[in-house]
XYZ file of C-alpha atoms in Angstrom:
265
model
C 24.105 16.270 -30.223
C 24.299 16.463 -34.046
C 23.049 13.573 -36.109
C 23.863 13.256 -39.792
C 22.420 10.564 -42.009
C 24.462 10.065 -45.183
C 23.091 8.017 -48.011
C 25.179 6.680 -50.901
C 22.975 5.441 -53.707
C 24.326 2.859 -56.164
C 21.945 2.378 -59.101
C 21.672 -1.176 -60.425
C 19.081 -3.020 -62.471
C 17.474 -4.139 -59.233
C 17.476 -0.654 -57.673
C 19.508 -1.750 -54.661
C 21.714 0.573 -52.675
C 23.615 0.846 -49.459
C 22.541 3.130 -46.663
C 25.128 4.195 -44.132
C 24.136 5.829 -40.913
C 26.834 7.851 -39.192
C 26.073 9.233 -35.773
C 28.445 11.678 -34.097
C 27.992 12.415 -30.395
C 29.977 15.355 -28.976
C 32.747 14.595 -31.497
C 33.809 11.566 -29.446
C 31.634 8.648 -30.503
C 30.790 7.538 -34.027
C 28.625 4.499 -34.697
C 28.039 3.253 -38.247
C 25.365 0.823 -39.381
C 24.906 -0.357 -42.983
C 21.961 -2.113 -44.603
C 20.693 -2.972 -48.086
C 17.032 -2.366 -48.798
C 14.540 -0.835 -51.208
C 14.319 2.732 -50.000
C 12.189 5.841 -50.279
C 14.186 8.478 -48.339
C 11.168 10.675 -47.664
C 8.930 7.994 -46.233
C 11.195 5.541 -44.383
C 11.021 5.587 -40.588
C 12.518 3.410 -37.844
C 10.191 1.265 -35.718
C 9.845 3.730 -32.823
C 8.862 6.540 -35.171
C 6.536 4.235 -37.089
C 4.545 3.209 -34.022
C 4.249 6.813 -32.818
C 2.950 7.871 -36.225
C 0.690 4.831 -36.425
C -1.027 5.587 -33.115
C -1.394 9.277 -33.997
C -3.030 8.265 -37.270
C -5.356 5.796 -35.531
C -6.437 8.440 -33.008
C -7.714 10.640 -35.836
C -10.694 8.297 -36.004
C -11.629 8.350 -32.313
C -15.411 8.592 -31.833
C -16.129 7.504 -35.405
C -19.007 5.013 -35.340
C -18.709 1.264 -35.770
C -18.837 0.390 -39.486
C -17.722 3.939 -40.373
C -16.387 4.042 -43.941
C -13.293 6.246 -44.516
C -13.708 5.328 -48.194
C -16.139 3.102 -50.141
C -13.775 0.095 -49.990
C -13.236 0.113 -46.196
C -15.572 -0.492 -43.278
C -14.486 -0.075 -39.660
C -15.386 -3.257 -37.897
C -12.553 -4.241 -35.548
C -10.280 -5.933 -38.098
C -11.227 -3.452 -40.819
C -9.926 -0.666 -38.587
C -6.627 -2.394 -37.731
C -6.105 -3.303 -41.406
C -6.779 0.259 -42.529
C -4.385 1.800 -39.994
C -1.526 -0.560 -40.819
C -2.137 -0.350 -44.563
C -1.497 3.399 -44.322
C 2.052 2.531 -43.259
C 2.676 -0.157 -45.848
C 1.705 -3.261 -43.836
C -0.877 -5.620 -45.317
C -3.008 -7.300 -42.673
C -5.427 -10.098 -43.424
C -9.106 -9.272 -43.321
C -10.451 -11.028 -40.225
C -9.265 -10.788 -36.622
C -8.797 -14.585 -36.518
C -6.534 -14.441 -39.588
C -4.559 -11.516 -38.183
C -4.019 -13.496 -34.966
C -2.181 -16.183 -36.967
C -0.347 -13.763 -39.256
C 2.280 -12.426 -36.843
C 4.709 -13.627 -34.186
C 3.066 -14.202 -30.809
C 4.193 -11.838 -28.026
C 4.064 -12.510 -24.304
C 1.704 -10.116 -22.573
C 4.501 -8.766 -20.347
C 6.560 -7.882 -23.452
C 3.905 -5.788 -25.192
C 4.892 -2.579 -26.965
C 3.019 0.254 -28.620
C 1.676 -0.869 -31.990
C 1.287 -4.554 -31.131
C -2.015 -6.223 -31.946
C -4.075 -7.675 -29.088
C -6.736 -10.312 -29.654
C -9.857 -11.179 -27.703
C -12.684 -13.660 -27.971
C -15.978 -12.309 -29.248
C -19.184 -11.667 -27.383
C -19.787 -15.389 -26.863
C -16.449 -15.648 -25.006
C -15.737 -19.072 -26.539
C -11.919 -18.611 -26.600
C -11.905 -18.187 -30.367
C -10.469 -14.900 -31.650
C -13.270 -12.519 -32.558
C -11.898 -9.061 -31.793
C -8.647 -7.127 -32.316
C -7.161 -3.820 -31.144
C -3.874 -1.913 -31.381
C -1.802 -1.270 -28.240
C -1.513 2.445 -27.403
C 0.288 2.132 -24.057
C 1.906 -0.962 -22.523
C 2.865 -1.311 -18.867
C 5.390 -3.550 -17.118
C 2.692 -5.521 -15.306
C 1.153 -6.746 -18.563
C -1.670 -4.240 -18.566
C -2.266 -2.085 -21.611
C -4.451 0.518 -23.296
C -5.624 -0.256 -26.820
C -7.509 1.508 -29.599
C -10.158 -0.468 -31.442
C -13.523 -0.397 -33.159
C -16.225 -1.392 -30.673
C -19.683 -2.292 -31.936
C -21.152 -0.377 -28.986
C -18.992 2.770 -28.926
C -17.198 2.997 -32.282
C -13.491 3.884 -32.277
C -12.398 4.132 -28.637
C -9.426 3.540 -26.354
C -10.040 0.859 -23.735
C -7.965 -0.678 -20.947
C -7.133 -4.342 -20.457
C -8.444 -4.142 -16.878
C -11.991 -3.443 -18.047
C -14.009 -6.480 -17.043
C -15.313 -7.307 -20.519
C -11.835 -7.398 -22.075
C -10.018 -8.827 -19.054
C -12.142 -11.985 -19.347
C -11.721 -12.271 -23.118
C -8.013 -11.601 -23.724
C -6.373 -14.403 -25.744
C -3.016 -13.351 -27.213
C -0.917 -10.605 -28.818
C 1.093 -10.338 -32.023
C 3.845 -8.021 -33.249
C 3.561 -6.493 -36.702
C 6.487 -4.057 -36.478
C 9.664 -5.819 -35.409
C 12.601 -4.169 -33.610
C 14.586 -1.714 -35.762
C 12.296 -2.359 -38.707
C 12.063 0.166 -41.515
C 8.968 0.530 -43.668
C 7.676 2.698 -46.476
C 5.073 4.838 -44.715
C 2.329 6.369 -46.813
C 2.479 9.658 -44.964
C 1.341 12.897 -46.523
C 4.608 14.818 -47.204
C 8.029 15.563 -45.761
C 6.242 17.851 -43.295
C 5.459 14.683 -41.351
C 9.056 13.402 -41.306
C 11.967 14.646 -39.174
C 14.380 14.724 -42.109
C 15.070 17.092 -44.990
C 16.987 16.320 -48.196
C 19.934 18.352 -49.424
C 22.711 17.854 -51.958
C 26.290 18.688 -50.981
C 29.044 19.919 -53.276
C 30.176 16.348 -54.024
C 26.849 15.572 -55.635
C 25.883 13.074 -52.917
C 22.442 13.210 -51.385
C 22.269 13.834 -47.659
C 19.398 13.741 -45.188
C 19.900 16.113 -42.320
C 17.988 15.389 -39.160
C 15.741 18.264 -38.101
C 14.591 18.285 -34.493
C 10.784 18.623 -34.201
C 9.162 21.483 -32.351
C 8.345 20.584 -28.722
C 4.678 19.731 -28.224
C 3.134 21.756 -25.401
C 1.412 20.082 -22.489
C -2.383 19.776 -22.646
C -4.505 20.535 -19.573
C -8.187 20.309 -18.715
C -9.854 22.590 -16.180
C -12.608 20.647 -14.456
C -16.124 22.013 -14.920
C -19.234 21.242 -12.918
C -20.605 17.891 -14.017
C -17.273 16.583 -15.333
C -16.244 13.054 -14.402
C -12.968 11.251 -14.978
C -14.776 9.060 -17.481
C -16.206 11.975 -19.486
C -12.855 13.783 -19.507
C -10.968 10.655 -20.586
C -13.397 10.056 -23.457
C -13.136 13.682 -24.563
C -9.375 13.406 -25.040
C -9.246 9.804 -26.247
C -7.392 8.374 -23.238
C -8.330 5.908 -20.514
C -9.414 6.731 -16.969
C -6.396 4.805 -15.658
C -4.044 6.950 -17.748
C -5.741 10.142 -16.556
C -5.483 9.079 -12.907
C -1.863 7.998 -13.253
C -0.761 11.256 -14.914
C -2.406 13.287 -12.154
C -1.480 10.961 -9.258
C -5.144 10.464 -8.362
C -5.951 7.621 -5.989
C -9.728 7.960 -6.213
C -12.389 9.192 -8.608
C -13.138 12.495 -6.884
C -12.375 15.710 -8.797
C -13.387 19.294 -8.070
C -14.540 22.192 -10.272
C -11.616 24.369 -11.466
C -9.149 21.558 -10.744
C -6.370 21.480 -13.361
C -5.710 18.039 -14.821
C -2.793 17.011 -17.024
C -3.976 15.354 -20.227
C -0.597 15.051 -21.966
C 2.757 16.286 -20.734
C 5.105 18.403 -22.828
C 7.016 16.324 -25.354
C 10.117 17.077 -27.365
């Protein structure tokens, strides 16, 4: 499959232009979509790519302590962390978890997707929003894994089945809508799948470049390892670890080979 993204730029006083996507599949199917928007060709990503990048960025801070400061203006309480992560991709979230809960469209728990915000009551469990996390994995049964800043453990990934959060779940909201495009504040074109070139007509083209496949990651069980300690080491949940390795119980043996992440790409 060859995918070509052609961009025709019409300069006006308002810097508006038309973007035309042309997709050719085995020389038999061509689908064209046009849209008008303010555009930075190096940093614009579709919603699926945005959420993948967003979660990867959030995971960089796993194990950082509660109230960690990535810079002097930011402090990682729960809403400070979600605000910081989304701000990196051009989305401005309000400061408190209660405000963020009212900022975005409510999503049914069974319709959750990666990148959605999930809201919980605080330690008093009074049904008022007091905590927020970002969905990492969502499952058909309404269960989910989420990354958040916990005042006990710092930046961690937790599961909705954990007793503390199961009793306190209130609602979810969607920041990144379907097929949304955003200006992502990523480092350089090394983090995007596209490269710019200029053809002999003088028009700018972006040619899709397929990323290198990511190899699978494995863990060889050592004496003293537990599913919990292994999951924390790699920033995943115990449920995810058990599901990927088809484990029905908690027993593991020294030298056992566990899948942490499967090959992607």
